[in-house]
Amino acid sequence: MRYPKALETLISNLQKYPGVGKKTAERYSFDMLSWSQSDLEHFAHHLATLKQKIGTCKVCKALLDISDDKPCKYCDETKRDSTNLCILSSQKDLFAVEATHMYLGMYHVLDGLLSPTNNFSSKDLNLDILKARIDSLGVKEVILALDSTLEGDATSLYLKKELENMGIKISRLALGMPIGSSLDFIDEGTLSKALSERTLF
């Protein structure tokens, strides 16, 4: 069945979202047809101006609300511990770490992980900028908070090799069993990590 052209276009655009297939996109599209004209216009305006309202910190690359017109709160040395620097692959990961309320140091977002298929190489890591930040902040510990994937592991190993001669502590997030999990549902890789990185009880 062929839908009206405008509806087909909407479905096609919604399928650009990760994890959204044709059926889900169709469901979203038909639901939006029931919205009021004012709701649709408000939503469309928000989408059209989204990138105009969100900026990126030139230092740590965290996402910022441009309308605030305030310095980046994640780079405020009066409120955060400048001796700790957490390295992340994306801005979204920064918010995930902040949500734990366990970390009060600085951040450095790489904007990607080493991956030949995604054309992201060591040059894209901008190591000169990272090393300059470590020096200027007086960083004592770098925390590699990268994904436990092939790309994440490769990036972590590369960064460790490049930074280990700077006289700083280099650590990585602990890996293993998630809280509340059962051994029956843990894959072999995760379980082996949990065993090899076990702690005293």
PDB file of C-alpha atoms in Angstrom:
ATOM      1  CA  MET A   1       0.000   0.000   0.000  1.00  0.00           C
ATOM      2  CA  ARG A   2       1.345   3.408  -0.946  1.00  0.00           C
ATOM      3  CA  TYR A   3       0.740   6.232   1.513  1.00  0.00           C
ATOM      4  CA  PRO A   4       0.386   9.907   0.548  1.00  0.00           C
ATOM      5  CA  LYS A   5       3.744  11.395  -0.436  1.00  0.00           C
ATOM      6  CA  ALA A   6       4.043  13.625   2.663  1.00  0.00           C
ATOM      7  CA  LEU A   7       3.417  10.638   4.933  1.00  0.00           C
ATOM      8  CA  GLU A   8       5.940   8.499   3.030  1.00  0.00           C
ATOM      9  CA  THR A   9       8.541  11.244   3.487  1.00  0.00           C
ATOM     10  CA  LEU A  10       7.846  11.458   7.215  1.00  0.00           C
ATOM     11  CA  ILE A  11       8.153   7.675   7.595  1.00  0.00           C
ATOM     12  CA  SER A  12      11.418   7.696   5.669  1.00  0.00           C
ATOM     13  CA  ASN A  13      12.849  10.462   7.878  1.00  0.00           C
ATOM     14  CA  LEU A  14      11.819   8.744  11.118  1.00  0.00           C
ATOM     15  CA  GLN A  15      13.629   5.596   9.991  1.00  0.00           C
ATOM     16  CA  LYS A  16      16.885   7.546  10.278  1.00  0.00           C
ATOM     17  CA  TYR A  17      16.631   7.173  14.053  1.00  0.00           C
ATOM     18  CA  PRO A  18      18.748   4.282  15.373  1.00  0.00           C
ATOM     19  CA  GLY A  19      16.627   1.221  16.092  1.00  0.00           C
ATOM     20  CA  VAL A  20      13.543   2.582  14.304  1.00  0.00           C
ATOM     21  CA  GLY A  21      12.355   0.273  11.546  1.00  0.00           C
ATOM     22  CA  LYS A  22       9.582   0.837   9.014  1.00  0.00           C
ATOM     23  CA  LYS A  23       6.766  -0.458  11.236  1.00  0.00           C
ATOM     24  CA  THR A  24       7.777   1.737  14.164  1.00  0.00           C
ATOM     25  CA  ALA A  25       8.210   4.745  11.856  1.00  0.00           C
ATOM     26  CA  GLU A  26       4.736   4.132  10.440  1.00  0.00           C
ATOM     27  CA  ARG A  27       3.262   3.971  13.962  1.00  0.00           C
ATOM     28  CA  TYR A  28       4.957   7.252  14.932  1.00  0.00           C
ATOM     29  CA  SER A  29       3.822   8.925  11.707  1.00  0.00           C
ATOM     30  CA  PHE A  30       0.173   7.931  12.060  1.00  0.00           C
ATOM     31  CA  ASP A  31       0.219   9.066  15.680  1.00  0.00           C
ATOM     32  CA  MET A  32       1.561  12.457  14.602  1.00  0.00           C
ATOM     33  CA  LEU A  33      -1.372  12.806  12.219  1.00  0.00           C
ATOM     34  CA  SER A  34      -3.589  12.986  15.307  1.00  0.00           C
ATOM     35  CA  TRP A  35      -1.610  15.904  16.768  1.00  0.00           C
ATOM     36  CA  SER A  36      -3.045  19.404  16.632  1.00  0.00           C
ATOM     37  CA  GLN A  37      -1.635  21.804  14.053  1.00  0.00           C
ATOM     38  CA  SER A  38      -0.080  23.935  16.809  1.00  0.00           C
ATOM     39  CA  ASP A  39       1.687  20.900  18.323  1.00  0.00           C
ATOM     40  CA  LEU A  40       3.076  19.934  14.922  1.00  0.00           C
ATOM     41  CA  GLU A  41       4.294  23.471  14.269  1.00  0.00           C
ATOM     42  CA  HIS A  42       5.905  23.668  17.715  1.00  0.00           C
ATOM     43  CA  PHE A  43       7.641  20.320  17.173  1.00  0.00           C
ATOM     44  CA  ALA A  44       8.798  21.311  13.685  1.00  0.00           C
ATOM     45  CA  HIS A  45      10.157  24.638  14.953  1.00  0.00           C
ATOM     46  CA  HIS A  46      12.040  22.883  17.757  1.00  0.00           C
ATOM     47  CA  LEU A  47      13.650  20.477  15.292  1.00  0.00           C
ATOM     48  CA  ALA A  48      14.544  23.259  12.860  1.00  0.00           C
ATOM     49  CA  THR A  49      16.262  25.345  15.549  1.00  0.00           C
ATOM     50  CA  LEU A  50      17.793  22.516  17.617  1.00  0.00           C
ATOM     51  CA  LYS A  51      21.384  22.995  16.459  1.00  0.00           C
ATOM     52  CA  GLN A  52      21.086  26.752  16.836  1.00  0.00           C
ATOM     53  CA  LYS A  53      20.295  26.381  20.547  1.00  0.00           C
ATOM     54  CA  ILE A  54      22.945  23.814  21.481  1.00  0.00           C
ATOM     55  CA  GLY A  55      26.639  24.598  21.470  1.00  0.00           C
ATOM     56  CA  THR A  56      29.824  22.729  22.330  1.00  0.00           C
ATOM     57  CA  CYS A  57      32.446  23.742  24.864  1.00  0.00           C
ATOM     58  CA  LYS A  58      35.669  24.561  23.009  1.00  0.00           C
ATOM     59  CA  VAL A  59      37.720  23.024  25.817  1.00  0.00           C
ATOM     60  CA  CYS A  60      36.031  19.772  26.930  1.00  0.00           C
ATOM     61  CA  LYS A  61      33.475  19.489  24.069  1.00  0.00           C
ATOM     62  CA  ALA A  62      30.493  19.076  26.406  1.00  0.00           C
ATOM     63  CA  LEU A  63      27.093  20.109  25.035  1.00  0.00           C
ATOM     64  CA  LEU A  64      25.941  23.521  26.259  1.00  0.00           C
ATOM     65  CA  ASP A  65      22.723  25.508  26.186  1.00  0.00           C
ATOM     66  CA  ILE A  66      23.633  28.595  24.142  1.00  0.00           C
ATOM     67  CA  SER A  67      20.832  30.659  25.698  1.00  0.00           C
ATOM     68  CA  ASP A  68      22.519  30.411  29.131  1.00  0.00           C
ATOM     69  CA  ASP A  69      25.480  32.474  27.905  1.00  0.00           C
ATOM     70  CA  LYS A  70      27.540  31.114  30.814  1.00  0.00           C
ATOM     71  CA  PRO A  71      30.981  29.467  30.955  1.00  0.00           C
ATOM     72  CA  CYS A  72      31.053  25.658  30.793  1.00  0.00           C
ATOM     73  CA  LYS A  73      30.225  24.313  34.259  1.00  0.00           C
ATOM     74  CA  TYR A  74      32.250  21.168  33.548  1.00  0.00           C
ATOM     75  CA  CYS A  75      35.425  23.243  33.150  1.00  0.00           C
ATOM     76  CA  ASP A  76      34.953  25.303  36.325  1.00  0.00           C
ATOM     77  CA  GLU A  77      38.138  24.672  38.339  1.00  0.00           C
ATOM     78  CA  THR A  78      36.596  26.329  41.416  1.00  0.00           C
ATOM     79  CA  LYS A  79      33.897  23.642  41.617  1.00  0.00           C
ATOM     80  CA  ARG A  80      35.544  20.593  40.046  1.00  0.00           C
ATOM     81  CA  ASP A  81      38.702  18.594  40.766  1.00  0.00           C
ATOM     82  CA  SER A  82      41.191  19.511  38.050  1.00  0.00           C
ATOM     83  CA  THR A  83      43.577  16.707  39.065  1.00  0.00           C
ATOM     84  CA  ASN A  84      41.221  14.100  37.577  1.00  0.00           C
ATOM     85  CA  LEU A  85      40.421  13.975  33.869  1.00  0.00           C
ATOM     86  CA  CYS A  86      37.781  11.569  32.544  1.00  0.00           C
ATOM     87  CA  ILE A  87      38.158  10.737  28.849  1.00  0.00           C
ATOM     88  CA  LEU A  88      34.945   9.858  26.985  1.00  0.00           C
ATOM     89  CA  SER A  89      34.056   9.053  23.406  1.00  0.00           C
ATOM     90  CA  SER A  90      30.821  11.083  23.210  1.00  0.00           C
ATOM     91  CA  GLN A  91      28.902  13.913  24.857  1.00  0.00           C
ATOM     92  CA  LYS A  92      26.128  11.499  25.783  1.00  0.00           C
ATOM     93  CA  ASP A  93      28.581   9.483  27.896  1.00  0.00           C
ATOM     94  CA  LEU A  94      29.411  12.636  29.865  1.00  0.00           C
ATOM     95  CA  PHE A  95      25.810  12.952  31.014  1.00  0.00           C
ATOM     96  CA  ALA A  96      25.763   9.260  31.944  1.00  0.00           C
ATOM     97  CA  VAL A  97      28.806   9.722  34.209  1.00  0.00           C
ATOM     98  CA  GLU A  98      27.357  12.910  35.716  1.00  0.00           C
ATOM     99  CA  ALA A  99      24.119  11.060  36.545  1.00  0.00           C
ATOM    100  CA  THR A 100      26.044   8.782  38.934  1.00  0.00           C
ATOM    101  CA  HIS A 101      27.016  11.783  41.138  1.00  0.00           C
ATOM    102  CA  MET A 102      30.243   9.876  41.849  1.00  0.00           C
ATOM    103  CA  TYR A 103      32.678  11.912  39.753  1.00  0.00           C
ATOM    104  CA  LEU A 104      33.627  15.540  40.355  1.00  0.00           C
ATOM    105  CA  GLY A 105      36.627  15.914  38.060  1.00  0.00           C
ATOM    106  CA  MET A 106      37.108  17.324  34.567  1.00  0.00           C
ATOM    107  CA  TYR A 107      36.052  15.814  31.234  1.00  0.00           C
ATOM    108  CA  HIS A 108      37.575  15.430  27.797  1.00  0.00           C
ATOM    109  CA  VAL A 109      35.348  14.200  24.945  1.00  0.00           C
ATOM    110  CA  LEU A 110      37.114  12.541  22.002  1.00  0.00           C
ATOM    111  CA  ASP A 111      34.133  12.611  19.615  1.00  0.00           C
ATOM    112  CA  GLY A 112      34.805   9.046  18.493  1.00  0.00           C
ATOM    113  CA  LEU A 113      36.824   5.854  18.833  1.00  0.00           C
ATOM    114  CA  LEU A 114      39.589   4.470  16.654  1.00  0.00           C
ATOM    115  CA  SER A 115      37.827   2.731  13.789  1.00  0.00           C
ATOM    116  CA  PRO A 116      39.012   2.194  10.196  1.00  0.00           C
ATOM    117  CA  THR A 117      35.432   1.542   9.051  1.00  0.00           C
ATOM    118  CA  ASN A 118      34.287   4.924  10.421  1.00  0.00           C
ATOM    119  CA  ASN A 119      37.395   6.711   9.116  1.00  0.00           C
ATOM    120  CA  PHE A 120      38.377   7.729  12.647  1.00  0.00           C
ATOM    121  CA  SER A 121      42.154   7.539  13.053  1.00  0.00           C
ATOM    122  CA  SER A 122      44.697   8.505  15.704  1.00  0.00           C
ATOM    123  CA  LYS A 123      44.919  11.991  14.154  1.00  0.00           C
ATOM    124  CA  ASP A 124      41.251  12.542  15.024  1.00  0.00           C
ATOM    125  CA  LEU A 125      42.036  12.022  18.719  1.00  0.00           C
ATOM    126  CA  ASN A 126      43.869  15.392  18.766  1.00  0.00           C
ATOM    127  CA  LEU A 127      46.431  14.150  21.284  1.00  0.00           C
ATOM    128  CA  ASP A 128      48.329  17.464  21.315  1.00  0.00           C
ATOM    129  CA  ILE A 129      45.247  19.194  22.714  1.00  0.00           C
ATOM    130  CA  LEU A 130      44.679  16.412  25.259  1.00  0.00           C
ATOM    131  CA  LYS A 131      48.304  16.493  26.462  1.00  0.00           C
ATOM    132  CA  ALA A 132      48.210  20.277  26.726  1.00  0.00           C
ATOM    133  CA  ARG A 133      45.107  20.052  28.943  1.00  0.00           C
ATOM    134  CA  ILE A 134      46.756  17.450  31.163  1.00  0.00           C
ATOM    135  CA  ASP A 135      49.739  19.769  31.643  1.00  0.00           C
ATOM    136  CA  SER A 136      47.753  22.975  32.178  1.00  0.00           C
ATOM    137  CA  LEU A 137      45.316  21.415  34.668  1.00  0.00           C
ATOM    138  CA  GLY A 138      47.997  19.592  36.610  1.00  0.00           C
ATOM    139  CA  VAL A 139      46.193  16.282  36.094  1.00  0.00           C
ATOM    140  CA  LYS A 140      47.318  13.421  38.331  1.00  0.00           C
ATOM    141  CA  GLU A 141      44.928  10.738  37.072  1.00  0.00           C
ATOM    142  CA  VAL A 142      43.382  10.099  33.675  1.00  0.00           C
ATOM    143  CA  ILE A 143      40.300   7.866  33.689  1.00  0.00           C
ATOM    144  CA  LEU A 144      39.623   6.065  30.406  1.00  0.00           C
ATOM    145  CA  ALA A 145      35.834   5.734  30.415  1.00  0.00           C
ATOM    146  CA  LEU A 146      35.473   4.235  26.942  1.00  0.00           C
ATOM    147  CA  ASP A 147      33.189   1.492  25.655  1.00  0.00           C
ATOM    148  CA  SER A 148      34.208  -2.108  26.292  1.00  0.00           C
ATOM    149  CA  THR A 149      34.201  -2.851  22.555  1.00  0.00           C
ATOM    150  CA  LEU A 150      36.883  -3.618  19.988  1.00  0.00           C
ATOM    151  CA  GLU A 151      37.108   0.085  19.105  1.00  0.00           C
ATOM    152  CA  GLY A 152      36.974   1.185  22.745  1.00  0.00           C
ATOM    153  CA  ASP A 153      39.697  -1.249  23.801  1.00  0.00           C
ATOM    154  CA  ALA A 154      41.922  -0.228  20.888  1.00  0.00           C
ATOM    155  CA  THR A 155      41.496   3.458  21.740  1.00  0.00           C
ATOM    156  CA  SER A 156      42.185   2.851  25.434  1.00  0.00           C
ATOM    157  CA  LEU A 157      45.384   0.930  24.667  1.00  0.00           C
ATOM    158  CA  TYR A 158      46.551   3.612  22.257  1.00  0.00           C
ATOM    159  CA  LEU A 159      45.894   6.410  24.749  1.00  0.00           C
ATOM    160  CA  LYS A 160      47.633   4.504  27.528  1.00  0.00           C
ATOM    161  CA  LYS A 161      50.711   4.088  25.333  1.00  0.00           C
ATOM    162  CA  GLU A 162      50.732   7.784  24.413  1.00  0.00           C
ATOM    163  CA  LEU A 163      50.144   9.114  27.928  1.00  0.00           C
ATOM    164  CA  GLU A 164      52.054   6.702  30.172  1.00  0.00           C
ATOM    165  CA  ASN A 165      55.305   8.721  29.902  1.00  0.00           C
ATOM    166  CA  MET A 166      53.634  11.855  31.319  1.00  0.00           C
ATOM    167  CA  GLY A 167      54.057  10.712  34.928  1.00  0.00           C
ATOM    168  CA  ILE A 168      50.327  10.399  35.621  1.00  0.00           C
ATOM    169  CA  LYS A 169      48.103   7.581  36.850  1.00  0.00           C
ATOM    170  CA  ILE A 170      46.041   5.990  34.077  1.00  0.00           C
ATOM    171  CA  SER A 171      42.977   4.019  35.088  1.00  0.00           C
ATOM    172  CA  ARG A 172      40.011   2.445  33.364  1.00  0.00           C
ATOM    173  CA  LEU A 173      36.452   1.767  34.462  1.00  0.00           C
ATOM    174  CA  ALA A 174      36.024  -1.612  36.157  1.00  0.00           C
ATOM    175  CA  LEU A 175      34.443  -4.251  33.940  1.00  0.00           C
ATOM    176  CA  GLY A 176      32.381  -7.264  34.931  1.00  0.00           C
ATOM    177  CA  MET A 177      28.950  -8.327  36.093  1.00  0.00           C
ATOM    178  CA  PRO A 178      26.205  -5.705  36.249  1.00  0.00           C
ATOM    179  CA  ILE A 179      24.363  -5.268  39.553  1.00  0.00           C
ATOM    180  CA  GLY A 180      21.358  -7.570  39.940  1.00  0.00           C
ATOM    181  CA  SER A 181      22.468  -9.965  37.226  1.00  0.00           C
ATOM    182  CA  SER A 182      22.330 -13.755  37.273  1.00  0.00           C
ATOM    183  CA  LEU A 183      25.215 -15.951  36.104  1.00  0.00           C
ATOM    184  CA  ASP A 184      22.802 -17.693  33.722  1.00  0.00           C
ATOM    185  CA  PHE A 185      22.448 -14.509  31.669  1.00  0.00           C
ATOM    186  CA  ILE A 186      26.078 -13.312  31.659  1.00  0.00           C
ATOM    187  CA  ASP A 187      28.086 -13.879  28.484  1.00  0.00           C
ATOM    188  CA  GLU A 188      31.466 -15.611  28.697  1.00  0.00           C
ATOM    189  CA  GLY A 189      33.477 -12.473  27.972  1.00  0.00           C
ATOM    190  CA  THR A 190      31.827 -10.481  30.756  1.00  0.00           C
ATOM    191  CA  LEU A 191      32.106 -13.365  33.208  1.00  0.00           C
ATOM    192  CA  SER A 192      35.785 -13.902  32.458  1.00  0.00           C
ATOM    193  CA  LYS A 193      36.415 -10.187  33.033  1.00  0.00           C
ATOM    194  CA  ALA A 194      34.554 -10.364  36.335  1.00  0.00           C
ATOM    195  CA  LEU A 195      36.690 -13.325  37.410  1.00  0.00           C
ATOM    196  CA  SER A 196      40.030 -11.857  36.359  1.00  0.00           C
ATOM    197  CA  GLU A 197      39.267  -8.484  37.958  1.00  0.00           C
ATOM    198  CA  ARG A 198      37.715  -9.870  41.140  1.00  0.00           C
ATOM    199  CA  THR A 199      38.270  -7.963  44.399  1.00  0.00           C
ATOM    200  CA  LEU A 200      38.633  -9.011  48.026  1.00  0.00           C
ATOM    201  CA  PHE A 201      35.354  -9.571  49.866  1.00  0.00           C
TER     202      PHE A 201
END
